[in-house]
PDB file of C-alpha atoms and ligand atoms in Angstrom:
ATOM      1  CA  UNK A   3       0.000   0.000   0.000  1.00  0.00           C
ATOM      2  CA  UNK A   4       1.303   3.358  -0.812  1.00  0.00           C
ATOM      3  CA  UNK A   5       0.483   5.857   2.119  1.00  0.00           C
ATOM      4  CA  UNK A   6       2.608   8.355   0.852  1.00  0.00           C
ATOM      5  CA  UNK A   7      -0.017   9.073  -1.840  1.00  0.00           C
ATOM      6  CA  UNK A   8      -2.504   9.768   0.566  1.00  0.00           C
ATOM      7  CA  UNK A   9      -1.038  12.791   2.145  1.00  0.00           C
ATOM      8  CA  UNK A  10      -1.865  14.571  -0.734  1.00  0.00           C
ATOM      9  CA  UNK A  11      -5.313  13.299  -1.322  1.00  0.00           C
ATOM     10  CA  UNK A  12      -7.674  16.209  -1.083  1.00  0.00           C
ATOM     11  CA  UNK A  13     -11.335  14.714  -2.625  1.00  0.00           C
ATOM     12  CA  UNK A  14     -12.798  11.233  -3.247  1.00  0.00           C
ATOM     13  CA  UNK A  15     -14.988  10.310  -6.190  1.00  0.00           C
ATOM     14  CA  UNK A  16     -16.691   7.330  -5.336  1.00  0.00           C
ATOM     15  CA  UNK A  17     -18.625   4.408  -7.548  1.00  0.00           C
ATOM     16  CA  UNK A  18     -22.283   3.425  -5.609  1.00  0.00           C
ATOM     17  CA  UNK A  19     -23.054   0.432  -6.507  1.00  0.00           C
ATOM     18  CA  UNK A  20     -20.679  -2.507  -4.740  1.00  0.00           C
ATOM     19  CA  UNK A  21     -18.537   0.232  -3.121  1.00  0.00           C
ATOM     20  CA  UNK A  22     -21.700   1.575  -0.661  1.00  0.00           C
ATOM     21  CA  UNK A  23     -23.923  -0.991  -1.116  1.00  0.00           C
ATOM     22  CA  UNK A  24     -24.949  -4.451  -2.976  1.00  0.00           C
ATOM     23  CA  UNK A  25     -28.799  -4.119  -4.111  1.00  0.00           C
ATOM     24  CA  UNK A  26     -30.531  -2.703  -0.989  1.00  0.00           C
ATOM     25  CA  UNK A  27     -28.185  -3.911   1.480  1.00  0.00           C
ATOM     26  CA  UNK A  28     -25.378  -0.993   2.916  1.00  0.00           C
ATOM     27  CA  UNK A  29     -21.902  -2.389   2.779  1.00  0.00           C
ATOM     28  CA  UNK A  30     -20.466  -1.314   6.401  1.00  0.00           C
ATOM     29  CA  UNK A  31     -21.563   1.372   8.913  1.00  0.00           C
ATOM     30  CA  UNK A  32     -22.010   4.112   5.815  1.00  0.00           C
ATOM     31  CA  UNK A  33     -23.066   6.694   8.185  1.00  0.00           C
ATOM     32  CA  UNK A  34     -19.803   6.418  10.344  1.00  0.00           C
ATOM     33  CA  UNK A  35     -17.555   6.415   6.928  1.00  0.00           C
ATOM     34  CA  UNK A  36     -18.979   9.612   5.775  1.00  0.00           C
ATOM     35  CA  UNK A  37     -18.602  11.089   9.327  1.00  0.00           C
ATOM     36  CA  UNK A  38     -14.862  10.021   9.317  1.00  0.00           C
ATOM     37  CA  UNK A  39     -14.624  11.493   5.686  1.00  0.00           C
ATOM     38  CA  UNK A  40     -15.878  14.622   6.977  1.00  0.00           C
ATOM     39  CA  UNK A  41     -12.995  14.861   9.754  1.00  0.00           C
ATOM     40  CA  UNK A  42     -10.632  14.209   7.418  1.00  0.00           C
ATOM     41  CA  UNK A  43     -11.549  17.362   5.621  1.00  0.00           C
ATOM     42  CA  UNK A  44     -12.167  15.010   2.082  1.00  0.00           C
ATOM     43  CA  UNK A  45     -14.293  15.810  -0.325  1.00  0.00           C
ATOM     44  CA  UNK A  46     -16.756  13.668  -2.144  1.00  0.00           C
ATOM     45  CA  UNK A  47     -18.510  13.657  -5.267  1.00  0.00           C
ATOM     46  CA  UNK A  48     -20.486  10.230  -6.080  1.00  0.00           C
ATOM     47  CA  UNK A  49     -20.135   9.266  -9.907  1.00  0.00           C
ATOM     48  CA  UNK A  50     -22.142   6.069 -11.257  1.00  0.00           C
ATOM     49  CA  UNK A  51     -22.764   4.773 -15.158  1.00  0.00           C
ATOM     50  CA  UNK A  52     -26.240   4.197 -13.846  1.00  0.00           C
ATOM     51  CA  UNK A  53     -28.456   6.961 -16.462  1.00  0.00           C
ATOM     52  CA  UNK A  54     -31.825   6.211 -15.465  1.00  0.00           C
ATOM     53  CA  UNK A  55     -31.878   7.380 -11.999  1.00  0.00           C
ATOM     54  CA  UNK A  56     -31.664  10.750 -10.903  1.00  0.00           C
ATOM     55  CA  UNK A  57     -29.440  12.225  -7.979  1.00  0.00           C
ATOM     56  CA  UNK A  58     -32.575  13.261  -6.361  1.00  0.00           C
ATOM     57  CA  UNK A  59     -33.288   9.040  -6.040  1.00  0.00           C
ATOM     58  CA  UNK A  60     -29.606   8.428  -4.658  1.00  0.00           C
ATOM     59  CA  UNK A  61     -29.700  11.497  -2.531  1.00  0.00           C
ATOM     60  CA  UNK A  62     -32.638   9.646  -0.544  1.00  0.00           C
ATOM     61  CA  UNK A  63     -31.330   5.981  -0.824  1.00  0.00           C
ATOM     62  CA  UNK A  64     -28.584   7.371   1.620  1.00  0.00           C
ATOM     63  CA  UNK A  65     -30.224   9.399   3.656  1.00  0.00           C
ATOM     64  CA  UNK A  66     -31.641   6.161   4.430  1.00  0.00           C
ATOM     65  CA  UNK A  67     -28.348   4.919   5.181  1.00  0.00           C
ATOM     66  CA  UNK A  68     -27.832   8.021   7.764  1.00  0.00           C
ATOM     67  CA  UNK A  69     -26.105   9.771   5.021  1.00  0.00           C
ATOM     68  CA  UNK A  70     -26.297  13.236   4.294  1.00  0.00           C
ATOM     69  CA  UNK A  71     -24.992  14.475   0.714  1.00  0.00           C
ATOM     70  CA  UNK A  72     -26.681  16.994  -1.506  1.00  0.00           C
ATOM     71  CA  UNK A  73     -27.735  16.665  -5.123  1.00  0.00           C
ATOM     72  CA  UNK A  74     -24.796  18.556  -6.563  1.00  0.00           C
ATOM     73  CA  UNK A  75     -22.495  16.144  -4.987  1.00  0.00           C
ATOM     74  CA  UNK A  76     -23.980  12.790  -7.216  1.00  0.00           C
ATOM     75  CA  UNK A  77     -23.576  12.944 -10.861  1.00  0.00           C
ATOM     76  CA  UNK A  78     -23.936   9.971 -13.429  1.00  0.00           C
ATOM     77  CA  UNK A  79     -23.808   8.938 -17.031  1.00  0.00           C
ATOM     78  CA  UNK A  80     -26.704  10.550 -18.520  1.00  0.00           C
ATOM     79  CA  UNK A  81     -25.280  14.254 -16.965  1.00  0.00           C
ATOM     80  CA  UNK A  82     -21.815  13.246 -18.125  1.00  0.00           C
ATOM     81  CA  UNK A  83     -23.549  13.125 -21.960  1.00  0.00           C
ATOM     82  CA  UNK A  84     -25.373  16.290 -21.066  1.00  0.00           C
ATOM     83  CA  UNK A  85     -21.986  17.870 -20.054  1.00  0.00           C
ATOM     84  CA  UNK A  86     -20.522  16.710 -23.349  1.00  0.00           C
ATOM     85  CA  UNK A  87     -22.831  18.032 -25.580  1.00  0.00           C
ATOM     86  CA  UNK A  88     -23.200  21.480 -23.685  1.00  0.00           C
ATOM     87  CA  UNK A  89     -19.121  21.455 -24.965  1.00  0.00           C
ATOM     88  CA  UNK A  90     -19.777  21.231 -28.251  1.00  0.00           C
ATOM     89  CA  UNK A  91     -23.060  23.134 -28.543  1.00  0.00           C
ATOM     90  CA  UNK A  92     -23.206  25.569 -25.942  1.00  0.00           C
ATOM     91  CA  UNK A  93     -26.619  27.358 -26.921  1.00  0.00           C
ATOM     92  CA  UNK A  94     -28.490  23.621 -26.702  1.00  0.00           C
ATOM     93  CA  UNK A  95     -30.832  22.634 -29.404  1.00  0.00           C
ATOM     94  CA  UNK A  96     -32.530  19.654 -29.822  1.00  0.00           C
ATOM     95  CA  UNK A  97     -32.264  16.510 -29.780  1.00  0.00           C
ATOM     96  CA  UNK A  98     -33.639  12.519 -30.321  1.00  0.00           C
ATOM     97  CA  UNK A  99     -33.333  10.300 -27.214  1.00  0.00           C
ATOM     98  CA  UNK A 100     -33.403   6.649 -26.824  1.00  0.00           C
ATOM     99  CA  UNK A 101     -34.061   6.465 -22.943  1.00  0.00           C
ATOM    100  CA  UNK A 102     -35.629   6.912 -19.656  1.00  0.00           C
ATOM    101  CA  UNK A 103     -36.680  10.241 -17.697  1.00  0.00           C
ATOM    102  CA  UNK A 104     -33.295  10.416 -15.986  1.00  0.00           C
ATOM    103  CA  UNK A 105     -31.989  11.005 -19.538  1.00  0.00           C
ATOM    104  CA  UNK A 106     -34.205  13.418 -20.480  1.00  0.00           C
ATOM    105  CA  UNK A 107     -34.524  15.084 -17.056  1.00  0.00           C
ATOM    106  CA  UNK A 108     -30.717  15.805 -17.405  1.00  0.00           C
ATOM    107  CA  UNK A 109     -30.585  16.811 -20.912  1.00  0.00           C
ATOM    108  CA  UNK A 110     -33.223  18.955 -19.994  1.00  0.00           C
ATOM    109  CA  UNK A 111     -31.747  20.985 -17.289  1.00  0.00           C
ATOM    110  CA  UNK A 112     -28.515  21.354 -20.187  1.00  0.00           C
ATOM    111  CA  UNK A 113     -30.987  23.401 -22.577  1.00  0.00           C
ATOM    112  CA  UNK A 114     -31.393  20.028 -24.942  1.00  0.00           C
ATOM    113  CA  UNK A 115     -35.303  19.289 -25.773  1.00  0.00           C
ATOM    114  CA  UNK A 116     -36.668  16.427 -27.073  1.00  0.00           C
ATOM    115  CA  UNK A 117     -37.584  16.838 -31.124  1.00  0.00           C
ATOM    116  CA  UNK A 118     -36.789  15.026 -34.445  1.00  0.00           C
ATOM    117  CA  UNK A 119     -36.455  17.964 -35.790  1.00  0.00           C
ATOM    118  CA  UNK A 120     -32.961  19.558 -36.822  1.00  0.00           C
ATOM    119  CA  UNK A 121     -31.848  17.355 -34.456  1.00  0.00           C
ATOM    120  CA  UNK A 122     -28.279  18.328 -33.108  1.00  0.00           C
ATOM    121  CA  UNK A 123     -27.636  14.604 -31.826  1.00  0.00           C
ATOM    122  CA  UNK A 124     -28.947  11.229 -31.184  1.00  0.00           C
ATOM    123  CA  UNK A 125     -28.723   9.921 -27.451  1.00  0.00           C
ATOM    124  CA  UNK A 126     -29.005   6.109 -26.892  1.00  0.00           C
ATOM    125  CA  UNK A 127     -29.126   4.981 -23.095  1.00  0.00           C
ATOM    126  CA  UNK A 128     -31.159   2.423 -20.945  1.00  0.00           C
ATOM    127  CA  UNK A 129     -35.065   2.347 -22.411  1.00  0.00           C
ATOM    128  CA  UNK A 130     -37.137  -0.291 -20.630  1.00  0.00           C
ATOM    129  CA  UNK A 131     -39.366   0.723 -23.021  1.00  0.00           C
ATOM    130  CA  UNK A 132     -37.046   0.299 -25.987  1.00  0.00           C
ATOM    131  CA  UNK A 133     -38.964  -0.885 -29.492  1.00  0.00           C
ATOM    132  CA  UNK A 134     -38.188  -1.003 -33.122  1.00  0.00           C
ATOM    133  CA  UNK A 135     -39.489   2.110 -34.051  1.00  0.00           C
ATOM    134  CA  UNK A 136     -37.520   4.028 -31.585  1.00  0.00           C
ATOM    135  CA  UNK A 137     -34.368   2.073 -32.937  1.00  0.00           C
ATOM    136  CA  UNK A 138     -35.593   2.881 -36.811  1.00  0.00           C
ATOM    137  CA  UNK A 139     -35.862   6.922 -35.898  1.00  0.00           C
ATOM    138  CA  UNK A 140     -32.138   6.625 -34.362  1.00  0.00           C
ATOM    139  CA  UNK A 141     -30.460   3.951 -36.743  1.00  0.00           C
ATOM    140  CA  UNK A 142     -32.259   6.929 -39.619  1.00  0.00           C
ATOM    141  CA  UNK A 143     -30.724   9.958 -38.128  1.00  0.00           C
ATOM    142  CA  UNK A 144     -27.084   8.460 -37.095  1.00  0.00           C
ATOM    143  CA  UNK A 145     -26.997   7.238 -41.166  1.00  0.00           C
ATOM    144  CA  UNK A 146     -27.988  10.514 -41.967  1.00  0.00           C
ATOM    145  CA  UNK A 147     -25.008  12.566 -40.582  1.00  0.00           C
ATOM    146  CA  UNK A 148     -26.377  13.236 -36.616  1.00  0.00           C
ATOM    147  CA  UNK A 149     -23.377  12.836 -34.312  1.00  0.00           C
ATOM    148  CA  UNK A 150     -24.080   9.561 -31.643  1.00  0.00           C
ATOM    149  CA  UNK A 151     -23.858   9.427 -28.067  1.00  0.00           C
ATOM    150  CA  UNK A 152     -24.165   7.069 -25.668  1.00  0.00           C
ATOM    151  CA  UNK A 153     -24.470   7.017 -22.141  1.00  0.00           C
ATOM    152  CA  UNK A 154     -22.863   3.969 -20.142  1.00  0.00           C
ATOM    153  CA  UNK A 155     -21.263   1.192 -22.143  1.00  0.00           C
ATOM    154  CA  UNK A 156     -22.303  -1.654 -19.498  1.00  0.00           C
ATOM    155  CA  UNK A 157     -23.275  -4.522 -21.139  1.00  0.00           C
ATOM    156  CA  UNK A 158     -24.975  -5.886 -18.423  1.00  0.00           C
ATOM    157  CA  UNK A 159     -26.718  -5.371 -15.000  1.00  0.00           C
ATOM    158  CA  UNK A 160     -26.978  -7.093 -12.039  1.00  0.00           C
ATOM    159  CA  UNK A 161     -30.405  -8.122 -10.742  1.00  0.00           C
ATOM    160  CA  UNK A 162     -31.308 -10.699  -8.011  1.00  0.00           C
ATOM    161  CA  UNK A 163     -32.151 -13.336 -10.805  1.00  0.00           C
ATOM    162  CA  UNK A 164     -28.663 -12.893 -13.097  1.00  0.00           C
ATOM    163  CA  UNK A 165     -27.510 -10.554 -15.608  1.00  0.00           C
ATOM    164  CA  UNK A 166     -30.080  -8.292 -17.422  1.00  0.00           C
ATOM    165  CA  UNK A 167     -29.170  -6.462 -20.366  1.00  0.00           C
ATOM    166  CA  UNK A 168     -27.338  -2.331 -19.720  1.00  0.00           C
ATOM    167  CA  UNK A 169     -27.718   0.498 -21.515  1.00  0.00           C
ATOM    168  CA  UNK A 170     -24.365  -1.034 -23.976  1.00  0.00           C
ATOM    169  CA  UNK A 171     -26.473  -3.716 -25.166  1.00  0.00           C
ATOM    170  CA  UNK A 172     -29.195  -1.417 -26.841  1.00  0.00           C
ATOM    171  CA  UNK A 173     -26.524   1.305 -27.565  1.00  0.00           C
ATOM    172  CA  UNK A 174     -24.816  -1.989 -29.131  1.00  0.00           C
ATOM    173  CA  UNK A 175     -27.912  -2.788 -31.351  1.00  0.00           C
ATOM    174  CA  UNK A 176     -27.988   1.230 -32.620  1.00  0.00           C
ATOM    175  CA  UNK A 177     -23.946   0.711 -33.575  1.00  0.00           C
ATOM    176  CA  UNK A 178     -24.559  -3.012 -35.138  1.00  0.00           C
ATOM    177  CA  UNK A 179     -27.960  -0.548 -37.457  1.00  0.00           C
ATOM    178  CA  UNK A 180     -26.398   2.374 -38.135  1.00  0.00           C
ATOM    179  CA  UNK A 181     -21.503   0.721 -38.516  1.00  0.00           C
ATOM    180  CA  UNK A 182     -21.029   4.411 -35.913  1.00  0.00           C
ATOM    181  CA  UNK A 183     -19.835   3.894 -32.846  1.00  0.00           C
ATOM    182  CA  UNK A 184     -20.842   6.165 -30.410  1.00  0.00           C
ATOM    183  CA  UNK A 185     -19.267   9.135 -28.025  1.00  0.00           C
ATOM    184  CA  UNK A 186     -19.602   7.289 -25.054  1.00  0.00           C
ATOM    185  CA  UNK A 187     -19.681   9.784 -21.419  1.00  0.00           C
ATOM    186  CA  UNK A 188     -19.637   7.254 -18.669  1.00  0.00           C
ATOM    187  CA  UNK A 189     -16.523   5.186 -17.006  1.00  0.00           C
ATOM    188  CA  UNK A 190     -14.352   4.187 -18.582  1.00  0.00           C
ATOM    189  CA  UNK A 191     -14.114   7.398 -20.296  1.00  0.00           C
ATOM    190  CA  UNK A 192     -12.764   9.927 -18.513  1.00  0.00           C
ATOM    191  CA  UNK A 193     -15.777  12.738 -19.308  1.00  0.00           C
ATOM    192  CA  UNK A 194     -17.530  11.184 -16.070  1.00  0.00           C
ATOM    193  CA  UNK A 195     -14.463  12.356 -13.947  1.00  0.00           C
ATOM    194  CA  UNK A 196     -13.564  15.622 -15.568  1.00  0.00           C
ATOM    195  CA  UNK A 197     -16.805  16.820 -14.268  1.00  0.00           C
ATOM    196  CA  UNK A 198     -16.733  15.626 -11.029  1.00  0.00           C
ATOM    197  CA  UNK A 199     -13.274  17.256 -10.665  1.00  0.00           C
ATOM    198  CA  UNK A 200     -15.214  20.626 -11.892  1.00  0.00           C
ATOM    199  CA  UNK A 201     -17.531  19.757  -9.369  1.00  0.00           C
ATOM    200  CA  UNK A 202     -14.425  19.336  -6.494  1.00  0.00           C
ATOM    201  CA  UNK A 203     -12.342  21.880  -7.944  1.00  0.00           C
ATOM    202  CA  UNK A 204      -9.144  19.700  -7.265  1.00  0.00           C
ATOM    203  CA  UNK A 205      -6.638  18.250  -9.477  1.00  0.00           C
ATOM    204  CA  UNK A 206      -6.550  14.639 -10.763  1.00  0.00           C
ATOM    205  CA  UNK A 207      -3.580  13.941  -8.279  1.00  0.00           C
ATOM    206  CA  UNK A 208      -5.135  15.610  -5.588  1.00  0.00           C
ATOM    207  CA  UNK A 209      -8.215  12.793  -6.208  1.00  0.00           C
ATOM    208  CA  UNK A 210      -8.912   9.185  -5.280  1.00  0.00           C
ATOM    209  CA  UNK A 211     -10.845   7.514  -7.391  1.00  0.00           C
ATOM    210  CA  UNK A 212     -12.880   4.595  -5.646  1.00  0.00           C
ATOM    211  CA  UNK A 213     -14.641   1.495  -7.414  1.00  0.00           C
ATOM    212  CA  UNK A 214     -15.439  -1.868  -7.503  1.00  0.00           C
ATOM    213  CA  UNK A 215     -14.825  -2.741 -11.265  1.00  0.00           C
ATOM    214  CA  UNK A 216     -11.375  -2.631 -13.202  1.00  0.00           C
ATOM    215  CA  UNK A 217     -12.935  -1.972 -16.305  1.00  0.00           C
ATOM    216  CA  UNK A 218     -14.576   1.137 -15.757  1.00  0.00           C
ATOM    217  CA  UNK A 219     -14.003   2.827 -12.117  1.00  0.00           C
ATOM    218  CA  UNK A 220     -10.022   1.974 -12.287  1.00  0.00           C
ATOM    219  CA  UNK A 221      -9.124   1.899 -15.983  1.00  0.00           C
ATOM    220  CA  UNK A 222     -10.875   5.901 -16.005  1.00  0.00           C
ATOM    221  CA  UNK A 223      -9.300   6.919 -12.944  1.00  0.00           C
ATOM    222  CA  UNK A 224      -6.134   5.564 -14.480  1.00  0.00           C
ATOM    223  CA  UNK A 225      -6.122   7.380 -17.921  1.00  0.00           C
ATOM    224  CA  UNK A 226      -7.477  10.602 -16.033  1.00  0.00           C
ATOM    225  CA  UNK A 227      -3.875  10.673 -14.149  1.00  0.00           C
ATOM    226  CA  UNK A 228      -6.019  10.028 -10.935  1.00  0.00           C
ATOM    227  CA  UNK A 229      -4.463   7.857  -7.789  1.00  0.00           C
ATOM    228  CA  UNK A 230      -7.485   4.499  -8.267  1.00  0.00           C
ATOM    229  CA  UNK A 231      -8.857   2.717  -4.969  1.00  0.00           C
ATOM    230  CA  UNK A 232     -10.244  -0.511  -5.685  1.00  0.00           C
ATOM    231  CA  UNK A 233     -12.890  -2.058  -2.834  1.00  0.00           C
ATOM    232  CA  UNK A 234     -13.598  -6.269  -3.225  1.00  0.00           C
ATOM    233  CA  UNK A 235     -16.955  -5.508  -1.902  1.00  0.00           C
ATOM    234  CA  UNK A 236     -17.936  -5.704  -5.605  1.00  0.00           C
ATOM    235  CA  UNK A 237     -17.528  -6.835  -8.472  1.00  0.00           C
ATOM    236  CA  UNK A 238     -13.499  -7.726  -9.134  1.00  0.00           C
ATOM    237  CA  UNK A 239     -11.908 -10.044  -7.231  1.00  0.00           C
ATOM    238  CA  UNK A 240      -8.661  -9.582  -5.035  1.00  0.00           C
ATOM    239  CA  UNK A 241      -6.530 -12.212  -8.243  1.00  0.00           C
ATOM    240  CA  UNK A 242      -8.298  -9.924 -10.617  1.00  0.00           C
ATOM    241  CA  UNK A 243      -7.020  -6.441  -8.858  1.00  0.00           C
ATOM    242  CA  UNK A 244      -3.502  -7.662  -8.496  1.00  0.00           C
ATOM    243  CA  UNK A 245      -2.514  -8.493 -12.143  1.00  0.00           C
ATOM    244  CA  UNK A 246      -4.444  -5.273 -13.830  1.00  0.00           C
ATOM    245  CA  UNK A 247      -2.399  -3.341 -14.992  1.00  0.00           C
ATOM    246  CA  UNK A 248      -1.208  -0.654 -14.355  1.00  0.00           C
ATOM    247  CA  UNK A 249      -0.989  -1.138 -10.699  1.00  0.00           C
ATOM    248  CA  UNK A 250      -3.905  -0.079  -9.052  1.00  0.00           C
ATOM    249  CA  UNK A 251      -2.384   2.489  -5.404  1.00  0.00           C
ATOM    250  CA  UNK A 252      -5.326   0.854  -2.897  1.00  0.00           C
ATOM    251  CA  UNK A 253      -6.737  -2.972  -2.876  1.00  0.00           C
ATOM    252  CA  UNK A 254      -8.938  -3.005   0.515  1.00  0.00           C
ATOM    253  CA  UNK A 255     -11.739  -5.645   1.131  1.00  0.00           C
ATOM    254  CA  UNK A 256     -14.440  -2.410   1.830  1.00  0.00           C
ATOM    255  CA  UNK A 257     -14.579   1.536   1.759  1.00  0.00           C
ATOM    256  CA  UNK A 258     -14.687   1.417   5.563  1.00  0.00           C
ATOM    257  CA  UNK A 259     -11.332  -0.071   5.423  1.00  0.00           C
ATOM    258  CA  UNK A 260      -9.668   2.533   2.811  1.00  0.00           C
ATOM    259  CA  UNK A 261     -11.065   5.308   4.849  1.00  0.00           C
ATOM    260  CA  UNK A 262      -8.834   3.588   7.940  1.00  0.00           C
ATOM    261  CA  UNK A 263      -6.128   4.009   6.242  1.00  0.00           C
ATOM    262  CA  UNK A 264      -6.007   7.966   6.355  1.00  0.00           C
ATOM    263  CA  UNK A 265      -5.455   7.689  10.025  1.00  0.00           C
ATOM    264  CA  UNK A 266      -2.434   6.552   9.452  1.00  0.00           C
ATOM    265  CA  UNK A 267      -1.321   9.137   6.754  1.00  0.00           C
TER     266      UNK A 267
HETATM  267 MG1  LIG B 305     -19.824  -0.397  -9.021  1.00  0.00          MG
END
């Protein structure tokens, strides 16, 4: 473990799901961990691929946990793709979207509206209520010249009865329509945690990044230039953490434990 690197930690982003909790169940005293965090003067931001909830929902989920954070401390995928396009068209516009009310709600709030019309881009996420006529309007509009975005590239998503399919398998089906392959703004591109650092106003050293999965939370801490955490409380396994490369700075079994390890700092 490299404590030296954690005297100059100043903020935490930190992944939800795995790293707080596994479905509804808290993983560790949460309410304790954030009061430690607090002492220890670290700031947090909470960053998740998930696009269809909104940081309203999460805001509440810990509160029920004892947890008090506000709204502008959670962001996830479908602000990151907001974020993105206010970049490249800073007076909004519209555009066609392939998802759920988190989606819209945050595209909203960027000054993008829903319309077919002189569309500026074409944003595939999570739909639960995804159908082939949706899918035809996109797959038209990408072949036509409208730039493609995508939320969250997780193929998958873990429910109680196995694997369901993520918001990568339907932006998948648009790519396998239309031979583009979208922008994507969640892990393990680093758009996610450029604006969280906005948010935290510190620099990538100056920032642990804290997941459960190698392939997203690590591997776009890592190409950020941002010190990576990895908890076992997840998804990736303690073999699995140990040959990634490169190294990851912090292997701990929980968040609880990593926070511990500031005492010593
Ligand atoms: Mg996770």
């Amino acid at each position: 473990m490299n404590l030296l690197k954690l005297s100059g930690i100043k903020s935490l982003i930190l992944d939800m799901d795995g790293v707080l909790w596994r479905e509804s169940a808290p993983i560790g005293d949460l309410s304790h961990i954030f009061q430690k965090i607090k002492q220890l003067n670290l700031k947090v931001v909470l960053a998740t691929n998930n696009a269809t909830r909104t940081p309203r929902q999460y805001v509440e989920k810990l509160a029920g946990f004892g947890v008090e954070v506000t709204e502008d401390q959670v962001i996830n995928s479908s602000m990151g793709v907001a974020y993105l396009l206010s970049k490249r068209f800073p007076d909004g516009g519209s555009v066609y979207v392939v998802g759920e009310s988190g989606l819209t709600q945050a595209l909203e709030d960027a000054g993008f509206h829903q319309s077919e019309e002189n569309c500026l881009a074409v944003v595939v996420s999570m739909d639960r209520n995804i159908n082939f006529e949706k899918m035809k309007k996109a797959t038209l509009l990408i072949r036509s010249g409208v730039p493609f975005y995508g939320t969250n590239p997780d193929r998958t998503y873990p429910t109680p009865r196995g694997l369901i399919p993520g918001a990568g398998a339907i932006i998948g089906a648009i790519e396998i329509a239309t031979d583009v392959a979208p922008i994507i703004a969640g892990k393990p591109s680093p758009t996610l945690y450029e604006f969280a650092l906005e948010r935290l106003g510190t620099t990538p050293q100056e920032t642990l990044i804290v997941g459960d999965r190698l392939e997203t939370d690590v591997t776009g801490g890592q190409r950020l230039g941002c010190p990576t955490a990895l908890v076992l409380s997840g998804i990736a396994t303690r073999e699995q953490a140990e040959k990634h490369q490169p190294a990851i700075d912090f292997i701990v079994p929980t968040l609880g434990d990593l926070v511990n390890l500031f005492n010593d700092r």
